[in-house]
GROMACS .gro file of C-alpha atoms in nm:
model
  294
    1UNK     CA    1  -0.539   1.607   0.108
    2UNK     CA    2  -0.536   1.227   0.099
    3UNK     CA    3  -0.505   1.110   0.486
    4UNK     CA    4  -0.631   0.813   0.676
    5UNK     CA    5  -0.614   0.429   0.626
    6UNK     CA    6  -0.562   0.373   0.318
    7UNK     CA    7  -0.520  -0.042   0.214
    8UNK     CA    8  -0.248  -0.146   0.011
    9UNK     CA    9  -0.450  -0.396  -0.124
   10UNK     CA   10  -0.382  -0.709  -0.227
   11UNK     CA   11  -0.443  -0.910  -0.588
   12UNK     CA   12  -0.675  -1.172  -0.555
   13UNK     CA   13  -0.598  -1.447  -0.785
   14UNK     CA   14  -0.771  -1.821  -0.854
   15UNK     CA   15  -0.526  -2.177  -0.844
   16UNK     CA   16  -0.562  -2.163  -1.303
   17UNK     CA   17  -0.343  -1.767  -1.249
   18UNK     CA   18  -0.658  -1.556  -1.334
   19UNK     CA   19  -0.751  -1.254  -1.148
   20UNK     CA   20  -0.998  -1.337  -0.884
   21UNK     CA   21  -1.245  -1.083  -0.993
   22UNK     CA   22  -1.528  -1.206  -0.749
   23UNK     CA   23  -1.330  -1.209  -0.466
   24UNK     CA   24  -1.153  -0.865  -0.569
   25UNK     CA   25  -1.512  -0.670  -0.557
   26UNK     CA   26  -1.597  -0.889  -0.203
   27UNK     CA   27  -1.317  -0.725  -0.084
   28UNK     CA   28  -1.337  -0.365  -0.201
   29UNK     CA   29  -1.752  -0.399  -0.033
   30UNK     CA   30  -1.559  -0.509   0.291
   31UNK     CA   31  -1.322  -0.182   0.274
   32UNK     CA   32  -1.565   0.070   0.220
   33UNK     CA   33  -1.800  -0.114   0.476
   34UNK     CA   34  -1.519  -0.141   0.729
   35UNK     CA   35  -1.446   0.249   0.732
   36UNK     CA   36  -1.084   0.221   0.518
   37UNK     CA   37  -1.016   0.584   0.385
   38UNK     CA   38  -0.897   0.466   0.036
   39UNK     CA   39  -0.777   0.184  -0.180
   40UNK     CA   40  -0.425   0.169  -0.302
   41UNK     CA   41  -0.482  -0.080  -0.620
   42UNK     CA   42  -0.174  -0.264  -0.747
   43UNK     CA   43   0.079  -0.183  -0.547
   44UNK     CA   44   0.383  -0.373  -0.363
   45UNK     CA   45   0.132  -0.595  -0.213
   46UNK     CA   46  -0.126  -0.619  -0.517
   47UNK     CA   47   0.203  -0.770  -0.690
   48UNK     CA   48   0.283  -0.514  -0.927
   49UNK     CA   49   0.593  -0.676  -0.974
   50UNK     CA   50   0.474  -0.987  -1.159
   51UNK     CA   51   0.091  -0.815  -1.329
   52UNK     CA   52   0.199  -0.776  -1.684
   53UNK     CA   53   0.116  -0.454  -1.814
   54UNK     CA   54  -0.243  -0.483  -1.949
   55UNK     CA   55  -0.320  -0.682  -1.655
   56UNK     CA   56  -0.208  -0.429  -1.379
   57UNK     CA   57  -0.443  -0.158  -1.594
   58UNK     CA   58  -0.708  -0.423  -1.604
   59UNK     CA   59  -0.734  -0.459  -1.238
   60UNK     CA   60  -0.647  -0.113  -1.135
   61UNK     CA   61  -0.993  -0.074  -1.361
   62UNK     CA   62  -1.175  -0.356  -1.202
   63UNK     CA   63  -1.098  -0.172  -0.862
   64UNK     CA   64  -1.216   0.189  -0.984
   65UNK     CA   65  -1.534   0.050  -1.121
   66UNK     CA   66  -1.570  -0.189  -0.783
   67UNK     CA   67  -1.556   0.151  -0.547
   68UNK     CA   68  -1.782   0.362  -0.757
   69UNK     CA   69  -1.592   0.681  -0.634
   70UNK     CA   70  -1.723   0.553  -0.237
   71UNK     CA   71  -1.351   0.614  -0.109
   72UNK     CA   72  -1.029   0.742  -0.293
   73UNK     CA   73  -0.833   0.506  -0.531
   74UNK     CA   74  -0.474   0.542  -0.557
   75UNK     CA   75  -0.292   0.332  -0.852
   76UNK     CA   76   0.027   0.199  -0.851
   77UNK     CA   77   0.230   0.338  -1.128
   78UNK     CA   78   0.599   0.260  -0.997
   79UNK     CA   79   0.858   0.095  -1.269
   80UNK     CA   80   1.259   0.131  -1.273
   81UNK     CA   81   1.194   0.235  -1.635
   82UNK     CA   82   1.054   0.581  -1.665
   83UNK     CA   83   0.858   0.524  -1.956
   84UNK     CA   84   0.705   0.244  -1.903
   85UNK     CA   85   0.582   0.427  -1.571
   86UNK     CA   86   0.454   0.713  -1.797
   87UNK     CA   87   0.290   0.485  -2.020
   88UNK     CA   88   0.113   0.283  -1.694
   89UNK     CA   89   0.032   0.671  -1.565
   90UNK     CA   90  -0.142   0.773  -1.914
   91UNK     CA   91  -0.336   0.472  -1.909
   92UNK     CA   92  -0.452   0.439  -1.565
   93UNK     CA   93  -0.549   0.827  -1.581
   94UNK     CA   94  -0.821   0.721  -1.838
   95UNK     CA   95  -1.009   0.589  -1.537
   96UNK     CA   96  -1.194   0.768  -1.213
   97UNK     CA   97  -0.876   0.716  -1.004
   98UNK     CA   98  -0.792   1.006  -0.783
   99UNK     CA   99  -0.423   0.959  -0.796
  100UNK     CA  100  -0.103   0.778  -0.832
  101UNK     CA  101   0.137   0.604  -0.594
  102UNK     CA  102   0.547   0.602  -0.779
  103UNK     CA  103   0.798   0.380  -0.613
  104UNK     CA  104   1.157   0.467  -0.633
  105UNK     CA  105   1.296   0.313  -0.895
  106UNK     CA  106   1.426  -0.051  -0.781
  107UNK     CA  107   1.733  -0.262  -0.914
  108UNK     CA  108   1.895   0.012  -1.137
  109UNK     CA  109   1.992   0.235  -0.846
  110UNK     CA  110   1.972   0.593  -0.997
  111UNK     CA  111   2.130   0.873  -0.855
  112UNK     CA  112   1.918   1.151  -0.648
  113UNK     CA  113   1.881   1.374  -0.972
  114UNK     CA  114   1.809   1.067  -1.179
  115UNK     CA  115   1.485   0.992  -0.916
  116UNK     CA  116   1.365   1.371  -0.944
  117UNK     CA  117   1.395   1.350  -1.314
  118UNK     CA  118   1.244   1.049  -1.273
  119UNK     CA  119   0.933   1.159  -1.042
  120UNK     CA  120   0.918   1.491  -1.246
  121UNK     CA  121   0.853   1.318  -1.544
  122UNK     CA  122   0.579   1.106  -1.437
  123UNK     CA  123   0.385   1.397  -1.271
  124UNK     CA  124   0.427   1.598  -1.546
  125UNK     CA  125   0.243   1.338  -1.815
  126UNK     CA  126  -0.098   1.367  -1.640
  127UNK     CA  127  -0.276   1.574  -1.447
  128UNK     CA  128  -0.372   1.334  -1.153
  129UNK     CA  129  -0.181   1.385  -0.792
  130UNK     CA  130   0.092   1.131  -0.720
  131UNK     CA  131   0.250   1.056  -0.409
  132UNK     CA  132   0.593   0.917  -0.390
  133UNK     CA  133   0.677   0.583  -0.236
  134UNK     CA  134   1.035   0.543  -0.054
  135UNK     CA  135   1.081   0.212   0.031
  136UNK     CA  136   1.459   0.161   0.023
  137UNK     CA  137   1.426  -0.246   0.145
  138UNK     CA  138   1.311  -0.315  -0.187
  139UNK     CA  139   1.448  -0.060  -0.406
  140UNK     CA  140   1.811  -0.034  -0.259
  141UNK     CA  141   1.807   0.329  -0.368
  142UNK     CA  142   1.700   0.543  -0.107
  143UNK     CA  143   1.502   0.889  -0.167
  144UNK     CA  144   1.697   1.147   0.055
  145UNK     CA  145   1.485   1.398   0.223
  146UNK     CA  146   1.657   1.678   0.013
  147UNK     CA  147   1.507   1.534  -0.293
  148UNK     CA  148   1.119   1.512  -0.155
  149UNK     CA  149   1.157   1.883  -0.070
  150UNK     CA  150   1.269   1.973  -0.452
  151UNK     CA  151   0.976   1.717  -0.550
  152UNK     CA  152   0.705   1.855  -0.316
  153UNK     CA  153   0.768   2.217  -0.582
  154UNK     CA  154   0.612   2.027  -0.864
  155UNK     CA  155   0.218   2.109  -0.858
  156UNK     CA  156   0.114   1.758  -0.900
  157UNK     CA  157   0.348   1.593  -0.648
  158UNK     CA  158   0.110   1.610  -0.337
  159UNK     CA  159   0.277   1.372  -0.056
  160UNK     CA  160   0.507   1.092  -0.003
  161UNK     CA  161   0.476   0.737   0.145
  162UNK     CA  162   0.741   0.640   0.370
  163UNK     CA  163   0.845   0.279   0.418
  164UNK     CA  164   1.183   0.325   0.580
  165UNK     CA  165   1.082   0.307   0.949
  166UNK     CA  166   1.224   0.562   1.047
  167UNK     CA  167   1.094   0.794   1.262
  168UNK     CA  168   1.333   1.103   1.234
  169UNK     CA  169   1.282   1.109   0.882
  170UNK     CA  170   0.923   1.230   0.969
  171UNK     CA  171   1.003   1.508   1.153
  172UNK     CA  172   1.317   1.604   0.872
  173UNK     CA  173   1.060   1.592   0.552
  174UNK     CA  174   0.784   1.786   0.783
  175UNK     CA  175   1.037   2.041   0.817
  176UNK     CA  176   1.111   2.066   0.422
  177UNK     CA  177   0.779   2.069   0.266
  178UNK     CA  178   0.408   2.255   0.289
  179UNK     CA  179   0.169   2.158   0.606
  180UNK     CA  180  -0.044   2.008   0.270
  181UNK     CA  181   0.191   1.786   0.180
  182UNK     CA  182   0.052   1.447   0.242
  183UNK     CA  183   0.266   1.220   0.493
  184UNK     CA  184   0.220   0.882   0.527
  185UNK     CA  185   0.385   0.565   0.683
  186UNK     CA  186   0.413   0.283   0.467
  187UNK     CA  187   0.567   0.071   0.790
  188UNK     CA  188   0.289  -0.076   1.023
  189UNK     CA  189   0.485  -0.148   1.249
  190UNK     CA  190   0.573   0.221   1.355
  191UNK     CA  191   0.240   0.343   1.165
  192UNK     CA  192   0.062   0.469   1.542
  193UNK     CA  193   0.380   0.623   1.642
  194UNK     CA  194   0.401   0.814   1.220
  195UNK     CA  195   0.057   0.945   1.297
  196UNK     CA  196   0.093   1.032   1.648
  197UNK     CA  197   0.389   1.251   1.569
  198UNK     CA  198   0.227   1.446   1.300
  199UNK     CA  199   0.212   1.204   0.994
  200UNK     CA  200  -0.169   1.224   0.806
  201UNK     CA  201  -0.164   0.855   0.769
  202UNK     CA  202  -0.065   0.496   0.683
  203UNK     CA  203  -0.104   0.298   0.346
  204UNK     CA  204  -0.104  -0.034   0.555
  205UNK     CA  205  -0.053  -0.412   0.487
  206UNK     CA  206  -0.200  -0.461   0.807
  207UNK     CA  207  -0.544  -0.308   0.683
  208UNK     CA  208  -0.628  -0.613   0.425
  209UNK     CA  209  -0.671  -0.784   0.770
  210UNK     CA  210  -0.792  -0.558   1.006
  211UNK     CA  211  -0.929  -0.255   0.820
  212UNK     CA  212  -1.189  -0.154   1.069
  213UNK     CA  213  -0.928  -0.135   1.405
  214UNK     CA  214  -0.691   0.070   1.152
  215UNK     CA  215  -0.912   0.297   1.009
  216UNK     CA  216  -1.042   0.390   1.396
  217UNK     CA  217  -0.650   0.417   1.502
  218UNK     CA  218  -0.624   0.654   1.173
  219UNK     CA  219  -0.947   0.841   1.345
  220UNK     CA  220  -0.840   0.879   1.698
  221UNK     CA  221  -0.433   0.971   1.588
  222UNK     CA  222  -0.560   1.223   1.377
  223UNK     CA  223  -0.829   1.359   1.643
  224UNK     CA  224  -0.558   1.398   1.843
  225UNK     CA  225  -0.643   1.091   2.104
  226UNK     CA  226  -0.324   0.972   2.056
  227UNK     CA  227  -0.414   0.709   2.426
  228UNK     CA  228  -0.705   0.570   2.179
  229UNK     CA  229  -0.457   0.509   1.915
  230UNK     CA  230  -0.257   0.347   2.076
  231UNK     CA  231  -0.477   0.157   2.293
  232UNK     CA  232  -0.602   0.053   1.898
  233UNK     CA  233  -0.259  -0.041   1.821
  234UNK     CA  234  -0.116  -0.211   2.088
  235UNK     CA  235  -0.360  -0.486   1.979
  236UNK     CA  236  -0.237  -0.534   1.640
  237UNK     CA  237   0.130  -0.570   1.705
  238UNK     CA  238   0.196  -0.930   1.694
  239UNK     CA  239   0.008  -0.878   1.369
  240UNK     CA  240   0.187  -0.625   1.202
  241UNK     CA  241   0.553  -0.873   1.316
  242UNK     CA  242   0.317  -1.160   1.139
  243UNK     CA  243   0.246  -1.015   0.812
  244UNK     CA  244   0.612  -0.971   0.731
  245UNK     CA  245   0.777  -1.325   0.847
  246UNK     CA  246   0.784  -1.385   0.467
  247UNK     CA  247   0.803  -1.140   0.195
  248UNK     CA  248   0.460  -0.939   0.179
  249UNK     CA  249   0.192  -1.040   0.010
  250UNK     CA  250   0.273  -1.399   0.130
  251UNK     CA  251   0.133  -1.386   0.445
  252UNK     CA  252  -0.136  -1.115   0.382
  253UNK     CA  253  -0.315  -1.356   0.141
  254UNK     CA  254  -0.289  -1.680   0.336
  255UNK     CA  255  -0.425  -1.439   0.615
  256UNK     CA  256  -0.722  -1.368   0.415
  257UNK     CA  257  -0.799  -1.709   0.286
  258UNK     CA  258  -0.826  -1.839   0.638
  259UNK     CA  259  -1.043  -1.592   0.652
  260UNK     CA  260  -1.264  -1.746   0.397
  261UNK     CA  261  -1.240  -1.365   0.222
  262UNK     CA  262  -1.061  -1.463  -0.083
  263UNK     CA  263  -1.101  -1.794  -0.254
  264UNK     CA  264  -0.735  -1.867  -0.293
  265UNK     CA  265  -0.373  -1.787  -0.119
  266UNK     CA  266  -0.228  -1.811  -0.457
  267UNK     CA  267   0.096  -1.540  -0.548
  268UNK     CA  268   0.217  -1.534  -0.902
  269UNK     CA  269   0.590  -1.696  -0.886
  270UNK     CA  270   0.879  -1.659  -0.817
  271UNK     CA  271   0.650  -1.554  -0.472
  272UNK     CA  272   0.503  -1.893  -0.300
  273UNK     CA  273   0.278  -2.001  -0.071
  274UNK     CA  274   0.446  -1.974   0.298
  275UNK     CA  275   0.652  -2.215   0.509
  276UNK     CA  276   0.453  -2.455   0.783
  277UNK     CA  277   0.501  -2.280   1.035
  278UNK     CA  278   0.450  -1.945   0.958
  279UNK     CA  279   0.094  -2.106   0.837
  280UNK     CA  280   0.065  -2.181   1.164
  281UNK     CA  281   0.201  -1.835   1.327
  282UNK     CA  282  -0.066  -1.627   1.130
  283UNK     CA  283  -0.351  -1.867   1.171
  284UNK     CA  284  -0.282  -1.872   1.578
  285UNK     CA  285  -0.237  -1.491   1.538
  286UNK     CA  286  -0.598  -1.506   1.326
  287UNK     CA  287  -0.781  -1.718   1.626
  288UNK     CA  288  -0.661  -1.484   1.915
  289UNK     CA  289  -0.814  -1.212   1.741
  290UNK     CA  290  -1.126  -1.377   1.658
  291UNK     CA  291  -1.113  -1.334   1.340
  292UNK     CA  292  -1.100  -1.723   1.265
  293UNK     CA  293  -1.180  -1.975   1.456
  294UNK     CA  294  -0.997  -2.311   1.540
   0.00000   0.00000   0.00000
């Protein structure tokens, strides 16, 4: 079962729109070294959104050869068309990734039976484990908790990443599928609180920042010392508000060029560098936890 901190990791990219491929494997070295459980590679936050197609394959690649099979890689294979997902899923399984991560289909807002048919269809055209993602703020559609249970029958749908927030929804999809049915919070905010109460772990924004502190709050929640993680947690709140005061990967990237660990904050448009002041908010946020210094 995939559990742990897993890093929804974010797409390097220089100021002429190239892939950053230098600062890409720096940061993959930094993961493993840090103690991150796995790599989610072009995802929300690598800015699957904007990577053309070959592109998106190309650095899900660049990722898979970077780790060297040191830690689980996950690959985004999420599109509102179900084909094109199928054809990303066919590709990408041509690589030594150990699964897939699906989004619910965004801006076409299909029905419940239109999302299984959907998530059926993409596990069925390889052989790799997916997990789906629910993340409703983004997609409008919502993934009920009925429909994960009828999902969670197919053999190669293994867990589900939840981005909602919510907390009961935890308990209602625990109570619907197998004990080996992966659970993980895709909110960092309420990612100690997931874990604490039973969830097998986070696939984290927060972790392209901080992956060592999350990977030993992944550690201690799932040895049980739920003080410990919190105690782990209660130190990263302000920085799991920060991340999000513009739409992620904004802040995540400027983040990590302050940080000196990627050579450019640079997003692909219509996403932009962030405001002033939330430059400021993240870089204060950055110095109080000594992770840059003024």
């Amino acid at each position: 079962m995939f559990k742990g901190s897993f890093v929804a990791l974010v797409t390097p990219m220089l100021a002429s729109g190239e892939i950053d491929k230098d600062s890409l494997q720096n940061l993959v070295e930094w993961h493993i070294e840090s103690g991150s459980h796995g790599l989610v590679a072009v995802g929300t936050t690598g800015e699957s959104a904007t990577l053309p197609m070959d592109e998106h394959i190309e650095v899900v690649k660049l990722i898979v050869d970077y780790a060297q099979g040191r830690i689980p890689v996950i690959a985004g294979n999420g599109a509102n068309a179900t084909d094109e997902a199928i054809f990303l899923s066919q590709e990408m399984a041509k690589f030594a990734i150990d699964g897939f991560l699906s989004v619910v289909p965004y801006y076409n807002k299909p029905q419940q039976r239109g999302m299984i048919a959907h998530f059926e269809a993409i596990a069925s055209a390889t052989d790799l484990p997916l997990l789906l993602y629910n993340v409703p703020s983004r997609t409008v559609a919502d993934l009920k908790t009925e429909s994960v249970a009828q999902l969670a029958k197919h053999a190669n749908i293994v867990g589900l990443k939840d981005a909602t927030g919510d907390l009961n929804r935890l308990a209602e999809t625990k109570a619907v599928v197998d004990n080996n049915f992966a659970l993980f919070s895709g909110d960092d905010g309420s990612g100690c609180d997931y874990l604490c109460q039973g969830g097998h772990g986070v696939i984290s924004v927060t972790a392209n920042i901080v992956p060592q502190t999350m990977s030993e709050m992944c550690d201690a929640a799932l040895a049980n010392d739920f003080a410990l993680a919190k105690k782990l947690d209660e130190k990263l709140v302000g920085l799991h508000k920060e991340l999000f005061v513009e739409p992620n990967p904004v802040m995540p990237k400027w983040a990590l060029y302050k940080m000196g660990k990627i050579k450019d904050p640079c997003l692909r448009l219509p996403m932009v560098l962030p405001e002033l002041n939330s430059q400021k908010l993240i870089e204060q946020r950055l110095s109080q936890l000594g992770l840059i210094h003024p």
